[in-house]
XYZ file of C-alpha atoms in Angstrom:
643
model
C 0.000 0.000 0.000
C 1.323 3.417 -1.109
C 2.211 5.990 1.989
C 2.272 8.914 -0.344
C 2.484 9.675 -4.250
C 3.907 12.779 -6.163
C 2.507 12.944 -9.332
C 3.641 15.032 -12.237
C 5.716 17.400 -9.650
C 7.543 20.240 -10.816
C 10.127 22.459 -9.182
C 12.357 25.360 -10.446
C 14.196 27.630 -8.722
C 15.336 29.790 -11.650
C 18.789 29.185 -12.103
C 17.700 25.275 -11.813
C 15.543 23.345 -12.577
C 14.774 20.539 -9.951
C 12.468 18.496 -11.044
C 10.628 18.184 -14.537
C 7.666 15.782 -14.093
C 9.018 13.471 -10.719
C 6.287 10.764 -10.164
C 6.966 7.986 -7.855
C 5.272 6.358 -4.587
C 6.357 4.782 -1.499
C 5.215 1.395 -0.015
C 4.403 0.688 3.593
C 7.759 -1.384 3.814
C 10.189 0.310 1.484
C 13.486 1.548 1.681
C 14.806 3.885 -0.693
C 18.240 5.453 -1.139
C 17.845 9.095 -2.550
C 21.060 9.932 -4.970
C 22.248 12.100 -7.475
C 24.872 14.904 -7.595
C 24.807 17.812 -5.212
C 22.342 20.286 -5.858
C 20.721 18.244 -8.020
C 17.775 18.592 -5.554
C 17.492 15.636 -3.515
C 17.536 17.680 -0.379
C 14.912 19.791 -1.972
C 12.539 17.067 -2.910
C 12.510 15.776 0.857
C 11.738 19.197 2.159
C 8.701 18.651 -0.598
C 7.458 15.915 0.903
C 7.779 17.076 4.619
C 5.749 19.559 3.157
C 8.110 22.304 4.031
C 8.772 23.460 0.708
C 5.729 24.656 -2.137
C 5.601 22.465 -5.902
C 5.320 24.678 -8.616
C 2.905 22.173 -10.079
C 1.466 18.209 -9.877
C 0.443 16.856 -6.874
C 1.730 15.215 -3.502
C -0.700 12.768 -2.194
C -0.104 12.036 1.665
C -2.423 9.128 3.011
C -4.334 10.345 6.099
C -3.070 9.349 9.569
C 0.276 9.054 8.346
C 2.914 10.359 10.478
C 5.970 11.402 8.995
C 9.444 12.323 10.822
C 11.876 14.485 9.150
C 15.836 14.706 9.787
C 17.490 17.715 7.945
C 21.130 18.127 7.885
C 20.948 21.131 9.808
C 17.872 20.673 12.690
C 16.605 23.270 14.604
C 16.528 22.328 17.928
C 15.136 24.067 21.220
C 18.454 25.405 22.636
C 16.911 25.668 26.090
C 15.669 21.810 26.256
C 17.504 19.372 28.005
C 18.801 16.356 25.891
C 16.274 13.654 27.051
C 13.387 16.905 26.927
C 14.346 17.090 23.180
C 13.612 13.467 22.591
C 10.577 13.370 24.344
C 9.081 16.193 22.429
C 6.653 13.944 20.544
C 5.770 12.693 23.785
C 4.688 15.608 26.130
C 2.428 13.495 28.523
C 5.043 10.410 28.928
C 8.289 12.987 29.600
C 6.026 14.877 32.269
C 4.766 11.810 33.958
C 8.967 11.142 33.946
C 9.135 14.396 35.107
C 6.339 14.214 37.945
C 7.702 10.760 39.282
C 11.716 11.609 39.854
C 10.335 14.930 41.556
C 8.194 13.099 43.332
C 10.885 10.808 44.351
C 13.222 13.085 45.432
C 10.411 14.498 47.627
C 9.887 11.136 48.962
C 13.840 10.817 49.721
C 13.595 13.781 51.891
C 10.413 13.142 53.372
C 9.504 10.075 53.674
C 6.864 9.319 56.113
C 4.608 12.099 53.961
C 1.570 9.575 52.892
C 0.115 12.207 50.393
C 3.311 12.333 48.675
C 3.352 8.662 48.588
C 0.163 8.732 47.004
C 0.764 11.168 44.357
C 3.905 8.790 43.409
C 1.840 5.733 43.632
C -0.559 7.616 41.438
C 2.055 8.352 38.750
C 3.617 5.236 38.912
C 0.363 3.127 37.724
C 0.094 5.984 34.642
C 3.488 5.198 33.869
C 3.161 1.614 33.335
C -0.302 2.292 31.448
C 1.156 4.719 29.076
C 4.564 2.846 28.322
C 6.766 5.667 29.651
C 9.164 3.649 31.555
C 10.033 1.836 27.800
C 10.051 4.864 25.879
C 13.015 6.593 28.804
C 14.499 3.298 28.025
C 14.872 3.395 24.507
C 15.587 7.146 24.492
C 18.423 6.304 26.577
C 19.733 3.157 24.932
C 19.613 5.149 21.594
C 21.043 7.987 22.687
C 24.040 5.722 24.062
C 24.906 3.966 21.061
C 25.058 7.066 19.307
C 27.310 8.460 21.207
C 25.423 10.772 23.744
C 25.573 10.205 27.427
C 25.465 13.066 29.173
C 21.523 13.161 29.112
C 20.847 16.426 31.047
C 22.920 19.163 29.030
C 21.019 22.018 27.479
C 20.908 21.863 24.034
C 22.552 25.476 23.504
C 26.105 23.760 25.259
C 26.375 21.315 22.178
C 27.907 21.576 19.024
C 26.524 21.169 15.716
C 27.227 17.517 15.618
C 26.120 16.572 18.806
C 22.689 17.924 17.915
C 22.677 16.388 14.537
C 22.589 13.111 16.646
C 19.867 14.474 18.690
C 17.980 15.155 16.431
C 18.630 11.391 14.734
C 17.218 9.801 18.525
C 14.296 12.205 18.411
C 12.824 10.954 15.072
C 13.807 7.160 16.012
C 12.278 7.609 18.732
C 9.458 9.313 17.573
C 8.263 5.942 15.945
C 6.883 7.414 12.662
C 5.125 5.695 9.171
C 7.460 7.671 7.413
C 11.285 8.673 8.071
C 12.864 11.002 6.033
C 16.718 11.474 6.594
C 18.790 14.278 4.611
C 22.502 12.435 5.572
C 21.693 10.717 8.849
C 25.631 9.245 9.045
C 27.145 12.663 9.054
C 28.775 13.289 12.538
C 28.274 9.764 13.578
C 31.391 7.290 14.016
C 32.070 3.875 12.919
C 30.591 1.892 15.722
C 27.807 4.130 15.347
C 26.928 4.073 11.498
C 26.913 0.281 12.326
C 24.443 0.425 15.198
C 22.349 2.216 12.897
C 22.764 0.844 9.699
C 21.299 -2.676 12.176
C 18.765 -0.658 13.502
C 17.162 0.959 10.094
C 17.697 -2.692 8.736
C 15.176 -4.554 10.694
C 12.829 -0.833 11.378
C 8.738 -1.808 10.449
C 8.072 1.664 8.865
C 9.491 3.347 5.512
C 12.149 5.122 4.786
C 13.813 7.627 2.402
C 17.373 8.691 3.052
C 20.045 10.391 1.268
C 23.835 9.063 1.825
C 27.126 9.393 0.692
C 27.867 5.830 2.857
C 27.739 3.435 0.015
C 28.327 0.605 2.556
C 24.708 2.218 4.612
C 23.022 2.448 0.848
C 23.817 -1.145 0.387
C 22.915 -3.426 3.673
C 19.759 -0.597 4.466
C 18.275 0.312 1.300
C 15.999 -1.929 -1.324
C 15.269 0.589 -4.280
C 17.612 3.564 -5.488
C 16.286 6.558 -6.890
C 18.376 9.457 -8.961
C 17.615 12.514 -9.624
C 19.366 13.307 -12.825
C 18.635 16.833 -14.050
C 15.108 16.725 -13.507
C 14.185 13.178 -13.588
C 13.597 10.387 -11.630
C 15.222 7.016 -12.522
C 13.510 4.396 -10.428
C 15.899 0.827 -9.414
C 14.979 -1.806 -7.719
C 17.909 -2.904 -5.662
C 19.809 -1.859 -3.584
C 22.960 0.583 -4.729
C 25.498 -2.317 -6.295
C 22.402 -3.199 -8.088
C 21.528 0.360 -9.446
C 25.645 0.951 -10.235
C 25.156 -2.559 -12.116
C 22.174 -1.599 -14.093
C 22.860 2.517 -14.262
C 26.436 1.119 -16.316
C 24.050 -1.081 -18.247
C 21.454 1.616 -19.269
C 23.964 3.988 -20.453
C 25.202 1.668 -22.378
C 22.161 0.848 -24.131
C 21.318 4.493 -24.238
C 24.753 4.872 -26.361
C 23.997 2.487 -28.599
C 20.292 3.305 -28.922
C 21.517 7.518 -29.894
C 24.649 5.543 -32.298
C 21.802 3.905 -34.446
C 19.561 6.782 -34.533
C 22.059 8.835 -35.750
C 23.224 6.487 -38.131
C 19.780 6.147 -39.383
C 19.217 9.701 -39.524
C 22.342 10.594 -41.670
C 21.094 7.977 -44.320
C 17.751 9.426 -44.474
C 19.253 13.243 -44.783
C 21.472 11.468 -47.539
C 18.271 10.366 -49.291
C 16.543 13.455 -48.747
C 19.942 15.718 -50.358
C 18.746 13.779 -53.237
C 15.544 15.309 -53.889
C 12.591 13.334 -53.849
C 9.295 14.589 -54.480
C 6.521 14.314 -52.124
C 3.850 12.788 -54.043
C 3.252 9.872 -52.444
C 1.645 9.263 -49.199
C 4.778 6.976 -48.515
C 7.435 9.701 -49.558
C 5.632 12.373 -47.150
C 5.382 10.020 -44.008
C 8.991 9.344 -44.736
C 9.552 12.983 -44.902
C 7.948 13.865 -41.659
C 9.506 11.202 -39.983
C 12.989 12.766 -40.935
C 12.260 15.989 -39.384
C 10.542 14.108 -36.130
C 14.329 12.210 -36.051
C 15.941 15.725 -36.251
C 13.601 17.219 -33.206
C 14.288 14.208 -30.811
C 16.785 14.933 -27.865
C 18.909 12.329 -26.257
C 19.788 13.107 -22.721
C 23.716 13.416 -22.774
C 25.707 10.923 -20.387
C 26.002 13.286 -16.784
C 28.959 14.821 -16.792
C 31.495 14.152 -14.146
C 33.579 16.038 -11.995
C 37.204 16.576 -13.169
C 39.607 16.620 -10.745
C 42.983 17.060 -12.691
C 44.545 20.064 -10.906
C 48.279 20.898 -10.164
C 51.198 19.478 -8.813
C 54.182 20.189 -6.073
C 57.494 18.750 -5.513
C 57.957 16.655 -2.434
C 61.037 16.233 -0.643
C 62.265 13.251 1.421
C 60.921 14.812 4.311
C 57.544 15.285 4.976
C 56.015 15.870 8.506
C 57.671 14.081 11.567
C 55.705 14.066 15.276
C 58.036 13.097 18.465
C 56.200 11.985 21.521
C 53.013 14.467 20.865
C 51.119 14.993 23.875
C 47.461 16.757 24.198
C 45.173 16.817 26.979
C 42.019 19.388 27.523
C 41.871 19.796 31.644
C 41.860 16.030 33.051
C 41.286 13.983 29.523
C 44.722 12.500 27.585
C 43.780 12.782 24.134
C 47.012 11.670 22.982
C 49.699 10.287 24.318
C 53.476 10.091 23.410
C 52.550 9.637 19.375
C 55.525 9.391 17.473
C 55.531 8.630 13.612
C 57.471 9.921 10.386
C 55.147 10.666 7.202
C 56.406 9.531 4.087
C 55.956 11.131 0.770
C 53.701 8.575 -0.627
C 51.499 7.482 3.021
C 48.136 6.803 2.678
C 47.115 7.285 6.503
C 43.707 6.381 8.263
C 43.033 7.951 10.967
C 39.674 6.366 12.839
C 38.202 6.359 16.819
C 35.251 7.247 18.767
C 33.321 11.034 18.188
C 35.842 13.303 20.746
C 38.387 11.110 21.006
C 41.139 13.572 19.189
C 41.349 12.721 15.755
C 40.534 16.490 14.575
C 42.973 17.886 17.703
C 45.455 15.780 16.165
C 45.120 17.331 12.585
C 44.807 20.956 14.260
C 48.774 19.977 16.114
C 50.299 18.672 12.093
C 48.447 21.807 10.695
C 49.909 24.131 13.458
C 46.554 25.397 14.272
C 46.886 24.835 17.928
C 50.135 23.708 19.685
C 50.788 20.361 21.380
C 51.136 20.569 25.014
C 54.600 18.405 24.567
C 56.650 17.006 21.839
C 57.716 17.975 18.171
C 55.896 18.594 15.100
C 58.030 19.604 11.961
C 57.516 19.771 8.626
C 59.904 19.481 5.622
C 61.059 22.469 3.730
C 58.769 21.678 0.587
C 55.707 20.469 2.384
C 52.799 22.474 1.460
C 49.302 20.873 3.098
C 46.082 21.542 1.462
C 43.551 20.684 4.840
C 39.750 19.953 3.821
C 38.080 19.759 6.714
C 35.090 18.826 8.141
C 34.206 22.596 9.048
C 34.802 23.867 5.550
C 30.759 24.587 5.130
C 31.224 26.903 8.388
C 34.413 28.725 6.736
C 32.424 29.444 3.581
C 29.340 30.458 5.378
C 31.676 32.982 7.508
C 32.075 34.355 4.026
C 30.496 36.817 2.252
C 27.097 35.306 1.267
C 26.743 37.418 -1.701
C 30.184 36.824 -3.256
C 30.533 35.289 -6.533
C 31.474 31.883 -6.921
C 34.088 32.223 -9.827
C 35.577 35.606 -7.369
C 36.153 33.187 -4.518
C 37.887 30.598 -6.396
C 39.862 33.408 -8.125
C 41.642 34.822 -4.958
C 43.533 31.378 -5.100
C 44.198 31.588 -8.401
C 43.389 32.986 -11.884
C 44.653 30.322 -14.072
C 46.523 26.965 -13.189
C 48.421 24.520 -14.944
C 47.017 20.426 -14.449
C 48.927 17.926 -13.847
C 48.712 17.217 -18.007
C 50.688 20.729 -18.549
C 47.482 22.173 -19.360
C 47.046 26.301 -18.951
C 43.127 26.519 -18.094
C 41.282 29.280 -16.468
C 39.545 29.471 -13.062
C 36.519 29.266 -15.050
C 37.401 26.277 -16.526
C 38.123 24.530 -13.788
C 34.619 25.547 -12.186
C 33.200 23.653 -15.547
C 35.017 20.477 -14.085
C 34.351 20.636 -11.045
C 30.564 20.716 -12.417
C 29.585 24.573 -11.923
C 28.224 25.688 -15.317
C 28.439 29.288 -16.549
C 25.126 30.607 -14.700
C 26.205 29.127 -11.333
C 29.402 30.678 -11.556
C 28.261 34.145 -11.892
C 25.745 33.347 -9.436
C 25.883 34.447 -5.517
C 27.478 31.703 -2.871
C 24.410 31.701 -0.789
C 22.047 30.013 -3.952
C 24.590 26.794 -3.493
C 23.492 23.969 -1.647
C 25.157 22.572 1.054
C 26.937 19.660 -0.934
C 28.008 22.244 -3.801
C 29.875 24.705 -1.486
C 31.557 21.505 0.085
C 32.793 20.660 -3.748
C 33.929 23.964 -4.369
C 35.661 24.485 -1.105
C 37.743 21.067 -1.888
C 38.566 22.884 -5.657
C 40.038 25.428 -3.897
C 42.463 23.382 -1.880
C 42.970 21.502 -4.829
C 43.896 24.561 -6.808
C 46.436 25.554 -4.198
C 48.966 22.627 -5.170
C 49.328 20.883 -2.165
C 51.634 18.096 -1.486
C 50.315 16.673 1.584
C 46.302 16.699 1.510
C 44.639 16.321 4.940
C 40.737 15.262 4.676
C 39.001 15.506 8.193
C 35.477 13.826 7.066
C 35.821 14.945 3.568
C 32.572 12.504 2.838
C 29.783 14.925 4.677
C 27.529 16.272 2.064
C 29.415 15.262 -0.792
C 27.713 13.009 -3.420
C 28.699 9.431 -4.174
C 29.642 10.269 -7.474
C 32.066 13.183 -6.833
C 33.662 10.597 -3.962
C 33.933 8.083 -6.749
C 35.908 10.356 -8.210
C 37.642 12.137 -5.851
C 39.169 8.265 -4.321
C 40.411 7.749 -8.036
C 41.958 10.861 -7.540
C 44.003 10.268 -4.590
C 45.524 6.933 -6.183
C 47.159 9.022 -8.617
C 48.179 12.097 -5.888
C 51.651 12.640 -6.326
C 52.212 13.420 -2.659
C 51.063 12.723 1.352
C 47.507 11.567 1.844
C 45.970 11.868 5.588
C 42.380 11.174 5.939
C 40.333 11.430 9.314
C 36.906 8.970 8.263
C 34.054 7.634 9.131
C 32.679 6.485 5.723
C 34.001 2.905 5.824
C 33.984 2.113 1.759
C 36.127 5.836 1.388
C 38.885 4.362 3.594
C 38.702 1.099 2.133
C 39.195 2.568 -1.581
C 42.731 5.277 -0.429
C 44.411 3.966 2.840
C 46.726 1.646 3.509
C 47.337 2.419 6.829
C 45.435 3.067 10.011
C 45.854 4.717 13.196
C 43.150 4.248 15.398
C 42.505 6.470 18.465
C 42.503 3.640 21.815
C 41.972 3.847 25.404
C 44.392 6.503 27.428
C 45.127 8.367 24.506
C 47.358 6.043 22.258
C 47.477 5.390 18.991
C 47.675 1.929 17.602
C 49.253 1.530 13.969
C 47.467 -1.363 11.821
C 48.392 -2.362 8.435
C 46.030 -1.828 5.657
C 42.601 -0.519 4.945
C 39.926 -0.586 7.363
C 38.017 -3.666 6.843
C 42.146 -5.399 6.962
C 41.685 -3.301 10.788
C 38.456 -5.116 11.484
C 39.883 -8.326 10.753
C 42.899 -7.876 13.020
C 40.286 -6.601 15.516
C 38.385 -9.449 15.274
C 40.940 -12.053 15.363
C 42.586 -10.809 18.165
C 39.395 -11.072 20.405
C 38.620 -14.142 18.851
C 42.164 -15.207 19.647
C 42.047 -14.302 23.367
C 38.952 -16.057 23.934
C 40.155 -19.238 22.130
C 43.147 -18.843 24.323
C 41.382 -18.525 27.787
C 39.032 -21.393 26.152
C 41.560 -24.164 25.770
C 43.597 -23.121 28.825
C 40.384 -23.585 30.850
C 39.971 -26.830 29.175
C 43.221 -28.290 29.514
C 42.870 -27.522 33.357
C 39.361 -29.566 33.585
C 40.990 -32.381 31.894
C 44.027 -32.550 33.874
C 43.297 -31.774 37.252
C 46.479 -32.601 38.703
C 49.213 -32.372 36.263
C 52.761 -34.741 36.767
C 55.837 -33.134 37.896
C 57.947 -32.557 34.833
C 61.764 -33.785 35.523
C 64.217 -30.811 36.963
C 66.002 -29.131 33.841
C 69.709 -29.273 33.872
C 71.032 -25.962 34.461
C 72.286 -23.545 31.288
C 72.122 -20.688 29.078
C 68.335 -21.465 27.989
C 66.904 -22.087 31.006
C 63.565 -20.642 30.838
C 62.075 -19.234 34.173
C 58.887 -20.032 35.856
C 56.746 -18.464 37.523
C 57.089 -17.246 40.983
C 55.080 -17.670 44.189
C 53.829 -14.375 44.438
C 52.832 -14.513 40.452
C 51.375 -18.213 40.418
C 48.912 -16.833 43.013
C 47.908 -13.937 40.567
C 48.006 -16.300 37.998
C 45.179 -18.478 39.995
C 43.053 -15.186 40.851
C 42.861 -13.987 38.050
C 41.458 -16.735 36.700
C 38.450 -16.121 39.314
C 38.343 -12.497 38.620
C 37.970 -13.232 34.621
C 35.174 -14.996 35.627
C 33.307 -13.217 38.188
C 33.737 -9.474 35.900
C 32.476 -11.580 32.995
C 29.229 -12.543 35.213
C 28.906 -9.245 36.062
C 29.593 -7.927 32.730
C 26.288 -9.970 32.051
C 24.292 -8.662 34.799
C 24.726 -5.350 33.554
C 24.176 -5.728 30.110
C 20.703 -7.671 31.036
C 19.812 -4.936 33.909
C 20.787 -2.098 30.605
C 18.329 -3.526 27.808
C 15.897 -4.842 30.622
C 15.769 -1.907 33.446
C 12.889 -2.683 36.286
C 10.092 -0.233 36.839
C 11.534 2.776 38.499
C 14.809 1.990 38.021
C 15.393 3.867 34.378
C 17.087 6.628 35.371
C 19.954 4.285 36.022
C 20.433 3.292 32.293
C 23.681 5.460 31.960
C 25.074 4.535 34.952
C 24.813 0.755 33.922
C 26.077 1.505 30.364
C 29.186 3.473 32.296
C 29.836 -0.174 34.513
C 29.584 -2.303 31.267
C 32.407 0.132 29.367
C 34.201 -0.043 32.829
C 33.915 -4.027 32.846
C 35.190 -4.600 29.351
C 38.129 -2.778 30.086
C 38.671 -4.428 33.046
C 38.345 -7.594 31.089
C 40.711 -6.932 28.583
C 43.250 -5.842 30.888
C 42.919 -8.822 33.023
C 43.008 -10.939 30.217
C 46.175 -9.692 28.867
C 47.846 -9.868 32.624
C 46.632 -13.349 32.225
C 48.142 -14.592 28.965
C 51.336 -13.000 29.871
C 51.258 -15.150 33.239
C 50.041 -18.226 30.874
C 53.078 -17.939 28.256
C 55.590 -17.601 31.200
C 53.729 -20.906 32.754
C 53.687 -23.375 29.548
């Protein structure tokens, strides 16, 4: 059954025009990936269907009863909410019965032989459970965890913009609508948390249509694509290595299909050079259908972005960091990092939102200093730094500014790597700005265009190292596709701070990931090569504790091996003091695992009343798996010096 249907829907914003005739419906139980280059309207046509923004003509057709939730890039949030009052706004009578009960509660704490305050509570208590408020603080709490948010009592105004992006993500989860609409929902989220969410959207009972740049997101959530391609719609069912599969295949045909008609055409025009007189009924229909063949358009391939910009000389020496140190008041973001770039790195760096991956790019930039250590730079290096604030910097600008004048102050002409002289202008035409949109004010861009042309300019300024800190926000899939093909050619330094899981994948071959206490671990390889180390470690540890445990149940009592005679190899056992930690740790493994257990049950399965207590209990499971790890490690050590 359809949840809504545009038919015929046209859009123009005068420069542009976004959609021609769109027509398409969505199902009860679809899924759709929204794609197409930026500003090619795909935020637009959400806003359409939100019904924030007016159709010039056709028709949106909105079932009744249907509840719809949309996720902008940019929300607008209540600054002077509370983080758990902002998820809760679609559900004013559960958050005040919250409210009533933990004021009542505290009341009670203070007072508690008062029997009309024990009524009141008793009173809100049986609401609760009828209403389903305890579940819904649950969830809101739970989601808000795995993406990252904790602290669940901060006003709104004391967050940054991607903290409230995230927000805003839990409120329309939460929110449990027919309908969700998401304009980049993986923006500002990291790794662990695209994951969580790419699970949760998987298995979600309503509809949704999203826009992405995360190809690895558009292919385990999605089951149709749908591009908008200068006004059209192109429907595929699939998911998006389906739609690349077929898209490949229809321009192919398409090729073919304007090959023959032109081939057709030209022997027809020969035919008509020679003259023939239209006297027949056959020689006029064959005449008319000439000129029909000469009015019929074929829609040109889309063009692509062209990234073939200039080139620096790199020396030997690139950027070299000696026991870097960085701490805000009492948190170690890094600690002691040491590591010499070469000329031709391709560097990952991954970890948790916060953790210090941007810090770290602000100390090799020389934006801010490191509180210890040495950063220096080689004589040649010059860094071309995309990051993931670029939007801000060109918003900062003036709005009204030209787009061909901004590119300009970098440069008027440049030479590509090819040797080729070519204007700013020309490069603009690459980079897919045509004539009217360079001539055209910044502020009529879209959010995904003034990304693109912010990356044009560093491009234009010749670096030799190029830093990307989230260079995938807002950009579209196809200008990525492009951009990694790009970067296996880059004659210089590649650092890239990431998320997006298929980017890193396609241009590193290294990866530093931000761990616990502020170090950074080196791992060779892309990131799914990480995962697998990841994953076969822990496997490995397990396996180890597994068969150690087993060994012990099926030799209780083990013989005395003969004495060793005395020499250079003699290989020491373990002490008195360390054969007793060996033997309690075993126990401790244990017990923290049980408890590890208890908490994760008492997290996903909190008692009435006792919901409030959902971060602390997600706090005392991180706190436990640390504790097992450590323990673990102390143990194998122990184990290896006992064998």
């Amino acid at each position: 059954m359809s949840i809504f249907t545009l038919q015929s829907v046209k859009k123009d914003f005068g420069i542009k025009e976004i959609l021609k005739d769109a027509s398409f419906s969505l199902d009860a139980n679809d899924k759709v990936g929204l794609i197409g280059t930026n500003g090619s309207g795909k935020s637009t046509l959400l806003k359409i269907i939100a019904g924030l923004e007016p159709i010039d003509d056709g028709q949106l057709l909105v079932n009744s009863g249907v509840k719809i939730a949309y996720l902008p890039q940019q929300p607008d949030l209540d600054e002077n909410r509370t983080v758990l009052e902002q998820v809760f706004a679609d559900s004013g009578e559960q958050m005040s019965l919250i409210r009533d009960y933990e004021e009542l509660s505290y009341k009670l704490a203070h007072d508690p032989d008062n029997s009309q305050i024990m009524a009141r509570l008793s009173n809100v208590t049986q609401r609760i459970e009828a209403t389903g408020a305890w579940e819904v603080e649950t969830n809101a709490k739970i989601i808000l965890t795995k993406l990252g948010i904790q602290d669940f009592d901060t006003q709104i105004s004391y967050l940054s913009g991607g903290y409230k992006k995230r927000i805003a993500l839990a409120t329309a989860l939460l929110s449990q609508p027919d309908v969700l609409l998401m304009d980049e929902p993986t923006n500002h989220l990291d790794a662990m948390s695209v994951e969580w969410l790419q699970s949760y959207l998987k298995v979600y009972r309503g509809a949704i249509l999203l826009i992405t740049h995360d190809r690895y997101f558009l292919d385990r959530v999605t089951n149709r694509i749908i591009e908008i391609d200068r006004g059209d719609l192109y429907t595929y069912v699939g998911n998006y290595a389906y739609y690349l599969e077929k898209k490949a295949s229809a321009e192919e045909t398409a090729v073919r299909q304007e090959r023959k008609h032109q081939g057709v055409l030209r022997r027809e025009l020969e035919w008509l050079k020679r003259g023939p007189k239209a006297r027949s009924t056959k020689q006029k229909a064959r005449i008319d259908r000439i000129h029909q063949m000469q009015e019929k358009e074929f829609k040109q391939a889309q063009g692509k972005v062209d990234i073939s910009t200039p080139g620096r000389r790199i020396g030997k020496k690139v950027i070299e960091l000696e026991q870097v140190c960085k701490s805000y008041g009492d948190r170690l973001l890094i600690k002691d990092f040491t590591y010499e770039f070469s000329p031709d790195d391709r560097v990952g760096i991954i970890g948790e939102n916060g953790a210090g991956k941007s810090t770290l790019m602000d100390i090799i930039t020389e934006r801010i200093p490191a509180d210890s250590g040495k950063v220096e730079l080689g004589s040649t290096i010059h860094i071309g730094y995309f990051d993931q604030h670029s939007e801000d910097l060109l918003e900062a600008l003036n709005q009204n500014q030209r787009v061909i004048d901004y590119l300009k102050e970098v440069a008027e002409y440049v030479k590509t790597a090819d040797g080729t002289l070519i204007t700013a202008s020309q490069m603009l035409e690459r980079f897919l700005f045509p004539g009217n949109q360079q001539y055209a004010p910044i502020h009529k861009l879209s959010g995904g265009e003034k990304r693109r042309l912010f990356l044009l300019r560093v491009l234009m300024s010749a670096p030799n190292v190029l830093i990307l800190d989230e260079p995938t926000n807002d950009l579209d899939v196809q200008t990525l596709s492009i951009l990694e093909d790009y970067l296996e050619s880059f004659n210089g330094c590649v650092i890239v701070v990431s998320h997006d899981r298929y980017f890193l994948d396609r241009t590193v071959n290294t990866i530093f990931a931000f761990e616990s206490g502020g170090n950074l671990r080196q791992y060779p390889g892309n990131y799914s090569v990480y995962l697998d180390y990841k994953q076969a470690a822990e496997a490995e540890a397990a396996q180890q504790r597994a068969n150690f445990q087993q060994k012990k149940e099926e030799s209780p009592k083990l013989e005395k091996s003969a004495k060793p005679a005395f020499g250079n190899n003699k290989k020491r056992g373990l002490s008195t003091w360390e054969k007793r930690e060996f033997k309690e740790l075993e126990a401790k493994i244990a017990q923290l695992e049980a408890e590890k257990a208890e908490a994760e049950k008492a997290l996903y399965n909190p008692p009435p009343g006792k919901v409030t207590q959902v971060q602390d209990l997600y706090q005392q499971v991180e706190t436990l798996t640390q504790a097992i790890d450590t323990a673990t490690e102390r143990w194998l050590e122990l184990a290896e010096i006992d064998n």
